[in-house]
Every structure is written in structure tokens, then in C-alpha cells.
Amino acid sequence: MSTPFDLTGRTAVVTGARRGIGLAMAEALARAGADIVGVSANAEAEGNEVQRRVRAAGRRFTAVRADLADRAAVHRLADELTASGPPDILVNNAGTIARAAAAEHPDEMWDHVIEVNLTSQFVLSREIGRRMVDRGYGKIIFTASLLSFQGGINVPGYAAAKSGLAGLTKALANEWAAYGVNVNAIAPGYIATDNTRALRADPDRSRAILDRIPAGRWGRPDDLGGATVFLAAPASDYVNGIVLPVDGGWLGR
């Protein structure tokens, strides 16, 4: 029997699916019934972990290689993903982070982070989203951040991009909700991934962060799975333009 969280027969594109949060999101969607197209700059055609997990869930997996820092490559990716019609679900998860104090933050670092974390996600959402609008159905999910709400330290480009994603989520939802396309975002808290390795390796920063999290632990990538399935499934058909924190209570502190 179908449930509000059943994704059987749906296809989900997950960018940055090769590891970390994207890997966990792809696995969760597959377990809910979706076939997965995993996009990564270093995607292997066969034998990768995301493929193994998706196939273990009984779903199909397709790997697509694309460099989201290359604008032309993003346009080619959009054409490839929509060649036979738009996917049902687009999870804009891929991202990068660059740490340097604002006074020494070079243009090249800023440009790269903004291109990957914000501009490429707009281009991909625009090209796929307008086809979802024409069809009358679709789900778009962005991976935002706690820095969609806060400023962070030594990551001005990342904070600007993630704040931009929160605004983009609302802007697209305002335009597309009436056409059956839900646009929302998830804001992960401090999750144990490559992006937070430097913070976790610093005893003082790690302790300060843990002391602020009511749940008392760093998040795990699979903590994002339930929120991803919810926003991809019929259960969220009347949910539009939200940025959902999954942060162990950080923002409520």
C-alpha cells in the first residue's frame, strides 16, 4: 500500500552524491523507493559506495560526472538530465567550502565558492524547474546550512552562498508552488563530514560546538535522510519555501 512517504516510481537527481550528506540522502531516497542519478565531479561509472547502497535498496543507480564550477558543464548537465523529461526530484546538495579571514579572502576563492554553492544551483534549478512547471509536478531540495541564518567565522563566501540559497528557496517557491513544484531546503547543523574535519580536529572549537548543541553530539550524515524523504515525498505537497534545520537543536539554544 502506498504511503505519503513512498517514492516508488520516482527518479531523484542528487548532486554531490558520492560521499557525506549527499550519499546519505541518496540512500534514504532509494530506501523510500526512488531510482537515483548521482552527480559528482569525480563520479565513477561503476563500483562506488553510493551505487552499492542504492542497489542494495533494490533501486537503479546512474552515475553522472559534472564539474559544478564550470558553467558550461552545468548547462550540459541540465540538458542531459532533462533529455527525456525532467526528473521527479532534484536535490541540490553539492557544495564546497574555503576558509580564510575576510580581510585575506581572495577573489578566486570567493568566485569558486559562489559558483559552486549558489550560481550552479540556480542554473540547474532553473533549467530543470521550468520543465517541472510545464509538467505540473516536481520537488526541488537545496542543502542550505546553519550559515543560512548565521555569519560563521572565516567563511564569508560560504556564508554568503548559503544565505543566498535560503533566499533562492523562497523565491522559487513563490513562483512555482502554484504549478505543483515544491521548493524547499534543509539546513544541516554540525555534521561529521569532510567539510567539518578541521573543526572537529580543533579541541577548543569542537568542545565549544558540542557545548552549544542540545543533542550533545555531532550530527551524522544519515540524520538528514528523514528530512530529505519528507521533502521529496507527497507528505510535503503543501510545504513550500521552508528552510528546515536538522541541527540537534543548535538554533533553538
PDB file of C-alpha atoms in Angstrom:
ATOM      1  CA  MET A   1       0.000   0.000   0.000  1.00  0.00           C
ATOM      2  CA  SER A   2       1.327   3.447  -0.921  1.00  0.00           C
ATOM      3  CA  THR A   3       2.129   5.832   1.930  1.00  0.00           C
ATOM      4  CA  PRO A   4       2.722   9.606   1.974  1.00  0.00           C
ATOM      5  CA  PHE A   5       6.448   8.840   2.088  1.00  0.00           C
ATOM      6  CA  ASP A   6       6.519   6.316  -0.764  1.00  0.00           C
ATOM      7  CA  LEU A   7       8.753   7.297  -3.688  1.00  0.00           C
ATOM      8  CA  THR A   8       8.264   4.184  -5.780  1.00  0.00           C
ATOM      9  CA  GLY A   9       8.443   5.025  -9.475  1.00  0.00           C
ATOM     10  CA  ARG A  10      10.174   8.361  -8.895  1.00  0.00           C
ATOM     11  CA  THR A  11      13.618   9.394 -10.090  1.00  0.00           C
ATOM     12  CA  ALA A  12      15.796  11.602  -7.905  1.00  0.00           C
ATOM     13  CA  VAL A  13      18.877  13.505  -9.013  1.00  0.00           C
ATOM     14  CA  VAL A  14      21.293  14.071  -6.123  1.00  0.00           C
ATOM     15  CA  THR A  15      24.306  16.302  -6.696  1.00  0.00           C
ATOM     16  CA  GLY A  16      27.343  15.669  -4.529  1.00  0.00           C
ATOM     17  CA  ALA A  17      26.094  12.109  -4.028  1.00  0.00           C
ATOM     18  CA  ARG A  18      29.486  10.441  -3.826  1.00  0.00           C
ATOM     19  CA  ARG A  19      30.080  10.956  -0.096  1.00  0.00           C
ATOM     20  CA  GLY A  20      28.907  12.577   3.126  1.00  0.00           C
ATOM     21  CA  ILE A  21      25.466  14.155   3.269  1.00  0.00           C
ATOM     22  CA  GLY A  22      24.735  13.537  -0.419  1.00  0.00           C
ATOM     23  CA  LEU A  23      25.491   9.832  -0.062  1.00  0.00           C
ATOM     24  CA  ALA A  24      23.150   9.580   2.920  1.00  0.00           C
ATOM     25  CA  MET A  25      20.419  11.490   1.087  1.00  0.00           C
ATOM     26  CA  ALA A  26      20.697   9.248  -1.969  1.00  0.00           C
ATOM     27  CA  GLU A  27      20.498   6.115   0.163  1.00  0.00           C
ATOM     28  CA  ALA A  28      17.464   7.395   2.079  1.00  0.00           C
ATOM     29  CA  LEU A  29      15.620   8.254  -1.143  1.00  0.00           C
ATOM     30  CA  ALA A  30      16.437   4.830  -2.580  1.00  0.00           C
ATOM     31  CA  ARG A  31      15.136   3.100   0.529  1.00  0.00           C
ATOM     32  CA  ALA A  32      11.909   5.073   0.070  1.00  0.00           C
ATOM     33  CA  GLY A  33      11.624   3.690  -3.475  1.00  0.00           C
ATOM     34  CA  ALA A  34      13.308   6.220  -5.766  1.00  0.00           C
ATOM     35  CA  ASP A  35      15.805   5.458  -8.504  1.00  0.00           C
ATOM     36  CA  ILE A  36      18.892   7.643  -8.153  1.00  0.00           C
ATOM     37  CA  VAL A  37      21.002   9.682 -10.546  1.00  0.00           C
ATOM     38  CA  GLY A  38      24.152  10.600  -8.640  1.00  0.00           C
ATOM     39  CA  VAL A  39      26.087  13.640  -9.845  1.00  0.00           C
ATOM     40  CA  SER A  40      29.662  14.307  -8.784  1.00  0.00           C
ATOM     41  CA  ALA A  41      32.789  15.888 -10.191  1.00  0.00           C
ATOM     42  CA  ASN A  42      34.576  12.584  -9.547  1.00  0.00           C
ATOM     43  CA  ALA A  43      31.751  10.128 -10.160  1.00  0.00           C
ATOM     44  CA  GLU A  44      32.908   6.626 -11.072  1.00  0.00           C
ATOM     45  CA  ALA A  45      30.821   4.732 -13.616  1.00  0.00           C
ATOM     46  CA  GLU A  46      30.889   1.565 -11.518  1.00  0.00           C
ATOM     47  CA  GLY A  47      31.851   0.316  -8.098  1.00  0.00           C
ATOM     48  CA  ASN A  48      31.307   3.361  -5.916  1.00  0.00           C
ATOM     49  CA  GLU A  49      29.716   3.377  -2.482  1.00  0.00           C
ATOM     50  CA  VAL A  50      26.563   5.257  -3.448  1.00  0.00           C
ATOM     51  CA  GLN A  51      25.899   2.791  -6.260  1.00  0.00           C
ATOM     52  CA  ARG A  52      26.339  -0.102  -3.836  1.00  0.00           C
ATOM     53  CA  ARG A  53      23.910   1.346  -1.312  1.00  0.00           C
ATOM     54  CA  VAL A  54      21.268   2.294  -3.863  1.00  0.00           C
ATOM     55  CA  ARG A  55      21.364  -1.126  -5.493  1.00  0.00           C
ATOM     56  CA  ALA A  56      21.245  -2.786  -2.069  1.00  0.00           C
ATOM     57  CA  ALA A  57      17.939  -0.959  -1.599  1.00  0.00           C
ATOM     58  CA  GLY A  58      16.693  -2.544  -4.823  1.00  0.00           C
ATOM     59  CA  ARG A  59      16.748   0.618  -6.921  1.00  0.00           C
ATOM     60  CA  ARG A  60      18.507   1.688 -10.113  1.00  0.00           C
ATOM     61  CA  PHE A  61      21.569   3.938  -9.979  1.00  0.00           C
ATOM     62  CA  THR A  62      23.135   6.069 -12.699  1.00  0.00           C
ATOM     63  CA  ALA A  63      26.381   7.998 -12.219  1.00  0.00           C
ATOM     64  CA  VAL A  64      26.915  11.329 -13.972  1.00  0.00           C
ATOM     65  CA  ARG A  65      30.183  13.262 -13.855  1.00  0.00           C
ATOM     66  CA  ALA A  66      29.972  17.066 -13.888  1.00  0.00           C
ATOM     67  CA  ASP A  67      32.085  19.910 -12.529  1.00  0.00           C
ATOM     68  CA  LEU A  68      29.694  22.439 -10.998  1.00  0.00           C
ATOM     69  CA  ALA A  69      32.418  25.085 -11.027  1.00  0.00           C
ATOM     70  CA  ASP A  70      32.231  25.039 -14.847  1.00  0.00           C
ATOM     71  CA  ARG A  71      29.163  26.972 -16.031  1.00  0.00           C
ATOM     72  CA  ALA A  72      29.155  25.319 -19.451  1.00  0.00           C
ATOM     73  CA  ALA A  73      29.318  21.899 -17.799  1.00  0.00           C
ATOM     74  CA  VAL A  74      26.290  22.781 -15.658  1.00  0.00           C
ATOM     75  CA  HIS A  75      24.289  23.654 -18.775  1.00  0.00           C
ATOM     76  CA  ARG A  76      25.334  20.370 -20.391  1.00  0.00           C
ATOM     77  CA  LEU A  77      24.329  18.541 -17.222  1.00  0.00           C
ATOM     78  CA  ALA A  78      20.885  20.161 -17.270  1.00  0.00           C
ATOM     79  CA  ASP A  79      20.404  19.118 -20.890  1.00  0.00           C
ATOM     80  CA  GLU A  80      21.435  15.555 -20.068  1.00  0.00           C
ATOM     81  CA  LEU A  81      19.157  15.311 -17.041  1.00  0.00           C
ATOM     82  CA  THR A  82      16.129  16.593 -18.967  1.00  0.00           C
ATOM     83  CA  ALA A  83      16.695  14.832 -22.291  1.00  0.00           C
ATOM     84  CA  SER A  84      13.729  12.517 -21.715  1.00  0.00           C
ATOM     85  CA  GLY A  85      11.795  14.828 -19.411  1.00  0.00           C
ATOM     86  CA  PRO A  86      12.700  16.322 -16.045  1.00  0.00           C
ATOM     87  CA  PRO A  87      13.430  14.135 -13.013  1.00  0.00           C
ATOM     88  CA  ASP A  88      10.780  13.988 -10.316  1.00  0.00           C
ATOM     89  CA  ILE A  89      13.160  15.159  -7.589  1.00  0.00           C
ATOM     90  CA  LEU A  90      16.230  17.400  -7.701  1.00  0.00           C
ATOM     91  CA  VAL A  91      18.434  17.502  -4.616  1.00  0.00           C
ATOM     92  CA  ASN A  92      20.912  20.372  -4.961  1.00  0.00           C
ATOM     93  CA  ASN A  93      23.411  19.158  -2.406  1.00  0.00           C
ATOM     94  CA  ALA A  94      26.870  19.598  -3.944  1.00  0.00           C
ATOM     95  CA  GLY A  95      28.979  22.284  -2.361  1.00  0.00           C
ATOM     96  CA  THR A  96      32.423  23.405  -1.325  1.00  0.00           C
ATOM     97  CA  ILE A  97      33.919  25.450   1.480  1.00  0.00           C
ATOM     98  CA  ALA A  98      37.018  27.664   1.628  1.00  0.00           C
ATOM     99  CA  ARG A  99      38.340  29.035   4.904  1.00  0.00           C
ATOM    100  CA  ALA A 100      40.159  32.355   5.074  1.00  0.00           C
ATOM    101  CA  ALA A 101      39.615  35.510   7.095  1.00  0.00           C
ATOM    102  CA  ALA A 102      37.544  38.074   5.212  1.00  0.00           C
ATOM    103  CA  ALA A 103      40.407  40.580   5.028  1.00  0.00           C
ATOM    104  CA  GLU A 104      42.550  37.981   3.245  1.00  0.00           C
ATOM    105  CA  HIS A 105      39.786  36.218   1.304  1.00  0.00           C
ATOM    106  CA  PRO A 106      40.953  36.298  -2.357  1.00  0.00           C
ATOM    107  CA  ASP A 107      38.628  36.926  -5.284  1.00  0.00           C
ATOM    108  CA  GLU A 108      39.389  33.497  -6.721  1.00  0.00           C
ATOM    109  CA  MET A 109      38.274  31.746  -3.535  1.00  0.00           C
ATOM    110  CA  TRP A 110      35.085  33.831  -3.360  1.00  0.00           C
ATOM    111  CA  ASP A 111      34.252  33.249  -7.034  1.00  0.00           C
ATOM    112  CA  HIS A 112      34.745  29.495  -6.803  1.00  0.00           C
ATOM    113  CA  VAL A 113      32.554  29.082  -3.714  1.00  0.00           C
ATOM    114  CA  ILE A 114      29.771  31.282  -5.084  1.00  0.00           C
ATOM    115  CA  GLU A 115      29.837  29.499  -8.449  1.00  0.00           C
ATOM    116  CA  VAL A 116      29.574  26.002  -6.963  1.00  0.00           C
ATOM    117  CA  ASN A 117      27.331  26.706  -3.983  1.00  0.00           C
ATOM    118  CA  LEU A 118      24.903  29.228  -5.441  1.00  0.00           C
ATOM    119  CA  THR A 119      25.131  30.030  -9.150  1.00  0.00           C
ATOM    120  CA  SER A 120      25.336  26.451 -10.426  1.00  0.00           C
ATOM    121  CA  GLN A 121      22.406  25.514  -8.206  1.00  0.00           C
ATOM    122  CA  PHE A 122      20.296  28.334  -9.606  1.00  0.00           C
ATOM    123  CA  VAL A 123      21.144  27.396 -13.195  1.00  0.00           C
ATOM    124  CA  LEU A 124      20.375  23.721 -12.630  1.00  0.00           C
ATOM    125  CA  SER A 125      17.142  24.510 -10.775  1.00  0.00           C
ATOM    126  CA  ARG A 126      16.032  26.981 -13.439  1.00  0.00           C
ATOM    127  CA  GLU A 127      16.613  24.573 -16.314  1.00  0.00           C
ATOM    128  CA  ILE A 128      15.021  21.576 -14.579  1.00  0.00           C
ATOM    129  CA  GLY A 129      12.420  23.577 -12.656  1.00  0.00           C
ATOM    130  CA  ARG A 130      10.835  25.209 -15.693  1.00  0.00           C
ATOM    131  CA  ARG A 131      10.301  21.758 -17.174  1.00  0.00           C
ATOM    132  CA  MET A 132       8.791  20.592 -13.878  1.00  0.00           C
ATOM    133  CA  VAL A 133       6.439  23.582 -14.088  1.00  0.00           C
ATOM    134  CA  ASP A 134       5.405  22.578 -17.604  1.00  0.00           C
ATOM    135  CA  ARG A 135       4.727  19.044 -16.371  1.00  0.00           C
ATOM    136  CA  GLY A 136       2.873  20.229 -13.250  1.00  0.00           C
ATOM    137  CA  TYR A 137       4.912  18.314 -10.667  1.00  0.00           C
ATOM    138  CA  GLY A 138       8.350  18.306  -9.087  1.00  0.00           C
ATOM    139  CA  LYS A 139      10.355  18.520  -5.885  1.00  0.00           C
ATOM    140  CA  ILE A 140      13.481  20.645  -5.518  1.00  0.00           C
ATOM    141  CA  ILE A 141      15.534  20.457  -2.323  1.00  0.00           C
ATOM    142  CA  PHE A 142      18.576  22.605  -1.537  1.00  0.00           C
ATOM    143  CA  THR A 143      21.175  21.814   1.086  1.00  0.00           C
ATOM    144  CA  ALA A 144      21.410  25.081   2.978  1.00  0.00           C
ATOM    145  CA  SER A 145      23.348  25.487   6.248  1.00  0.00           C
ATOM    146  CA  LEU A 146      23.292  26.967   9.715  1.00  0.00           C
ATOM    147  CA  LEU A 147      25.137  29.775   7.928  1.00  0.00           C
ATOM    148  CA  SER A 148      21.917  30.481   6.060  1.00  0.00           C
ATOM    149  CA  PHE A 149      20.951  32.019   9.424  1.00  0.00           C
ATOM    150  CA  GLN A 150      24.325  32.972  10.921  1.00  0.00           C
ATOM    151  CA  GLY A 151      27.563  34.531   9.708  1.00  0.00           C
ATOM    152  CA  GLY A 152      30.167  31.976  10.666  1.00  0.00           C
ATOM    153  CA  ILE A 153      33.886  32.692  11.065  1.00  0.00           C
ATOM    154  CA  ASN A 154      36.465  32.839   8.259  1.00  0.00           C
ATOM    155  CA  VAL A 155      33.998  31.600   5.615  1.00  0.00           C
ATOM    156  CA  PRO A 156      32.475  34.764   4.059  1.00  0.00           C
ATOM    157  CA  GLY A 157      31.901  33.225   0.629  1.00  0.00           C
ATOM    158  CA  TYR A 158      30.281  30.118   2.088  1.00  0.00           C
ATOM    159  CA  ALA A 159      28.048  32.171   4.400  1.00  0.00           C
ATOM    160  CA  ALA A 160      27.002  34.424   1.519  1.00  0.00           C
ATOM    161  CA  ALA A 161      26.223  31.465  -0.738  1.00  0.00           C
ATOM    162  CA  LYS A 162      24.250  29.571   1.890  1.00  0.00           C
ATOM    163  CA  SER A 163      22.308  32.708   2.832  1.00  0.00           C
ATOM    164  CA  GLY A 164      21.636  33.135  -0.872  1.00  0.00           C
ATOM    165  CA  LEU A 165      20.256  29.603  -1.078  1.00  0.00           C
ATOM    166  CA  ALA A 166      17.735  30.405   1.654  1.00  0.00           C
ATOM    167  CA  GLY A 167      16.515  33.373  -0.372  1.00  0.00           C
ATOM    168  CA  LEU A 168      16.526  31.403  -3.608  1.00  0.00           C
ATOM    169  CA  THR A 169      14.434  28.680  -1.973  1.00  0.00           C
ATOM    170  CA  LYS A 170      11.749  31.203  -1.090  1.00  0.00           C
ATOM    171  CA  ALA A 171      11.917  32.997  -4.430  1.00  0.00           C
ATOM    172  CA  LEU A 172      11.463  29.828  -6.484  1.00  0.00           C
ATOM    173  CA  ALA A 173       8.733  28.556  -4.157  1.00  0.00           C
ATOM    174  CA  ASN A 174       6.814  31.807  -4.607  1.00  0.00           C
ATOM    175  CA  GLU A 175       6.840  31.395  -8.379  1.00  0.00           C
ATOM    176  CA  TRP A 176       6.390  27.649  -8.743  1.00  0.00           C
ATOM    177  CA  ALA A 177       4.188  26.435  -5.866  1.00  0.00           C
ATOM    178  CA  ALA A 178       1.013  27.109  -7.830  1.00  0.00           C
ATOM    179  CA  TYR A 179       2.273  24.781 -10.577  1.00  0.00           C
ATOM    180  CA  GLY A 180       2.807  21.755  -8.351  1.00  0.00           C
ATOM    181  CA  VAL A 181       6.534  22.256  -7.843  1.00  0.00           C
ATOM    182  CA  ASN A 182       7.677  22.274  -4.227  1.00  0.00           C
ATOM    183  CA  VAL A 183      10.945  24.089  -3.488  1.00  0.00           C
ATOM    184  CA  ASN A 184      12.414  23.738   0.000  1.00  0.00           C
ATOM    185  CA  ALA A 185      15.769  23.459   1.733  1.00  0.00           C
ATOM    186  CA  ILE A 186      17.398  21.540   4.554  1.00  0.00           C
ATOM    187  CA  ALA A 187      19.880  23.302   6.839  1.00  0.00           C
ATOM    188  CA  PRO A 188      22.217  20.712   8.349  1.00  0.00           C
ATOM    189  CA  GLY A 189      23.820  21.501  11.669  1.00  0.00           C
ATOM    190  CA  TYR A 190      27.359  20.488  12.539  1.00  0.00           C
ATOM    191  CA  ILE A 191      27.641  17.155  10.739  1.00  0.00           C
ATOM    192  CA  ALA A 192      30.697  14.888  10.857  1.00  0.00           C
ATOM    193  CA  THR A 193      31.833  15.171   7.225  1.00  0.00           C
ATOM    194  CA  ASP A 194      34.946  16.263   5.346  1.00  0.00           C
ATOM    195  CA  ASN A 195      33.765  19.886   5.497  1.00  0.00           C
ATOM    196  CA  THR A 196      33.920  19.894   9.310  1.00  0.00           C
ATOM    197  CA  ARG A 197      37.118  17.853   9.741  1.00  0.00           C
ATOM    198  CA  ALA A 198      39.161  20.947  10.648  1.00  0.00           C
ATOM    199  CA  LEU A 199      36.637  21.972  13.293  1.00  0.00           C
ATOM    200  CA  ARG A 200      36.472  18.508  14.816  1.00  0.00           C
ATOM    201  CA  ALA A 201      40.275  18.318  14.909  1.00  0.00           C
ATOM    202  CA  ASP A 202      40.484  21.558  16.927  1.00  0.00           C
ATOM    203  CA  PRO A 203      39.811  20.568  20.573  1.00  0.00           C
ATOM    204  CA  ASP A 204      38.687  24.050  21.613  1.00  0.00           C
ATOM    205  CA  ARG A 205      36.357  24.635  18.658  1.00  0.00           C
ATOM    206  CA  SER A 206      34.973  21.102  18.842  1.00  0.00           C
ATOM    207  CA  ARG A 207      34.177  21.427  22.560  1.00  0.00           C
ATOM    208  CA  ALA A 208      32.603  24.875  22.077  1.00  0.00           C
ATOM    209  CA  ILE A 209      30.390  23.495  19.312  1.00  0.00           C
ATOM    210  CA  LEU A 210      29.354  20.419  21.287  1.00  0.00           C
ATOM    211  CA  ASP A 211      28.548  22.540  24.325  1.00  0.00           C
ATOM    212  CA  ARG A 212      26.087  24.545  22.179  1.00  0.00           C
ATOM    213  CA  ILE A 213      24.265  21.510  20.692  1.00  0.00           C
ATOM    214  CA  PRO A 214      21.386  20.352  22.923  1.00  0.00           C
ATOM    215  CA  ALA A 215      21.576  16.854  21.432  1.00  0.00           C
ATOM    216  CA  GLY A 216      25.125  16.642  22.776  1.00  0.00           C
ATOM    217  CA  ARG A 217      26.783  15.177  19.687  1.00  0.00           C
ATOM    218  CA  TRP A 218      27.932  15.979  16.177  1.00  0.00           C
ATOM    219  CA  GLY A 219      25.343  15.058  13.583  1.00  0.00           C
ATOM    220  CA  ARG A 220      25.770  12.086  11.266  1.00  0.00           C
ATOM    221  CA  PRO A 221      25.046  12.230   7.532  1.00  0.00           C
ATOM    222  CA  ASP A 222      22.188   9.762   7.932  1.00  0.00           C
ATOM    223  CA  ASP A 223      20.471  12.217  10.294  1.00  0.00           C
ATOM    224  CA  LEU A 224      19.499  14.104   7.113  1.00  0.00           C
ATOM    225  CA  GLY A 225      17.732  11.131   5.497  1.00  0.00           C
ATOM    226  CA  GLY A 226      14.297  11.545   7.043  1.00  0.00           C
ATOM    227  CA  ALA A 227      14.030  15.240   6.211  1.00  0.00           C
ATOM    228  CA  THR A 228      15.118  14.535   2.636  1.00  0.00           C
ATOM    229  CA  VAL A 229      12.488  11.849   2.125  1.00  0.00           C
ATOM    230  CA  PHE A 230       9.808  14.076   3.680  1.00  0.00           C
ATOM    231  CA  LEU A 231      10.556  16.997   1.352  1.00  0.00           C
ATOM    232  CA  ALA A 232      10.770  14.683  -1.673  1.00  0.00           C
ATOM    233  CA  ALA A 233       7.549  12.787  -0.940  1.00  0.00           C
ATOM    234  CA  PRO A 234       3.813  13.515  -1.246  1.00  0.00           C
ATOM    235  CA  ALA A 235       3.820  14.109   2.528  1.00  0.00           C
ATOM    236  CA  SER A 236       5.203  17.603   1.834  1.00  0.00           C
ATOM    237  CA  ASP A 237       2.909  18.580  -1.036  1.00  0.00           C
ATOM    238  CA  TYR A 238       1.676  21.645   0.901  1.00  0.00           C
ATOM    239  CA  VAL A 239       5.139  22.628   2.160  1.00  0.00           C
ATOM    240  CA  ASN A 240       6.735  25.450   0.167  1.00  0.00           C
ATOM    241  CA  GLY A 241       9.699  27.746   0.725  1.00  0.00           C
ATOM    242  CA  ILE A 242      10.912  26.449   4.073  1.00  0.00           C
ATOM    243  CA  VAL A 243      14.491  26.069   5.297  1.00  0.00           C
ATOM    244  CA  LEU A 244      14.290  23.102   7.661  1.00  0.00           C
ATOM    245  CA  PRO A 245      17.086  22.923  10.255  1.00  0.00           C
ATOM    246  CA  VAL A 246      18.360  19.468  11.167  1.00  0.00           C
ATOM    247  CA  ASP A 247      20.822  20.625  13.774  1.00  0.00           C
ATOM    248  CA  GLY A 248      20.392  18.786  17.074  1.00  0.00           C
ATOM    249  CA  GLY A 249      18.721  21.909  18.479  1.00  0.00           C
ATOM    250  CA  TRP A 250      21.547  24.383  17.721  1.00  0.00           C
ATOM    251  CA  LEU A 251      19.290  27.211  16.514  1.00  0.00           C
ATOM    252  CA  GLY A 252      16.883  26.749  19.401  1.00  0.00           C
ATOM    253  CA  ARG A 253      19.622  27.205  22.008  1.00  0.00           C
TER     254      ARG A 253
END
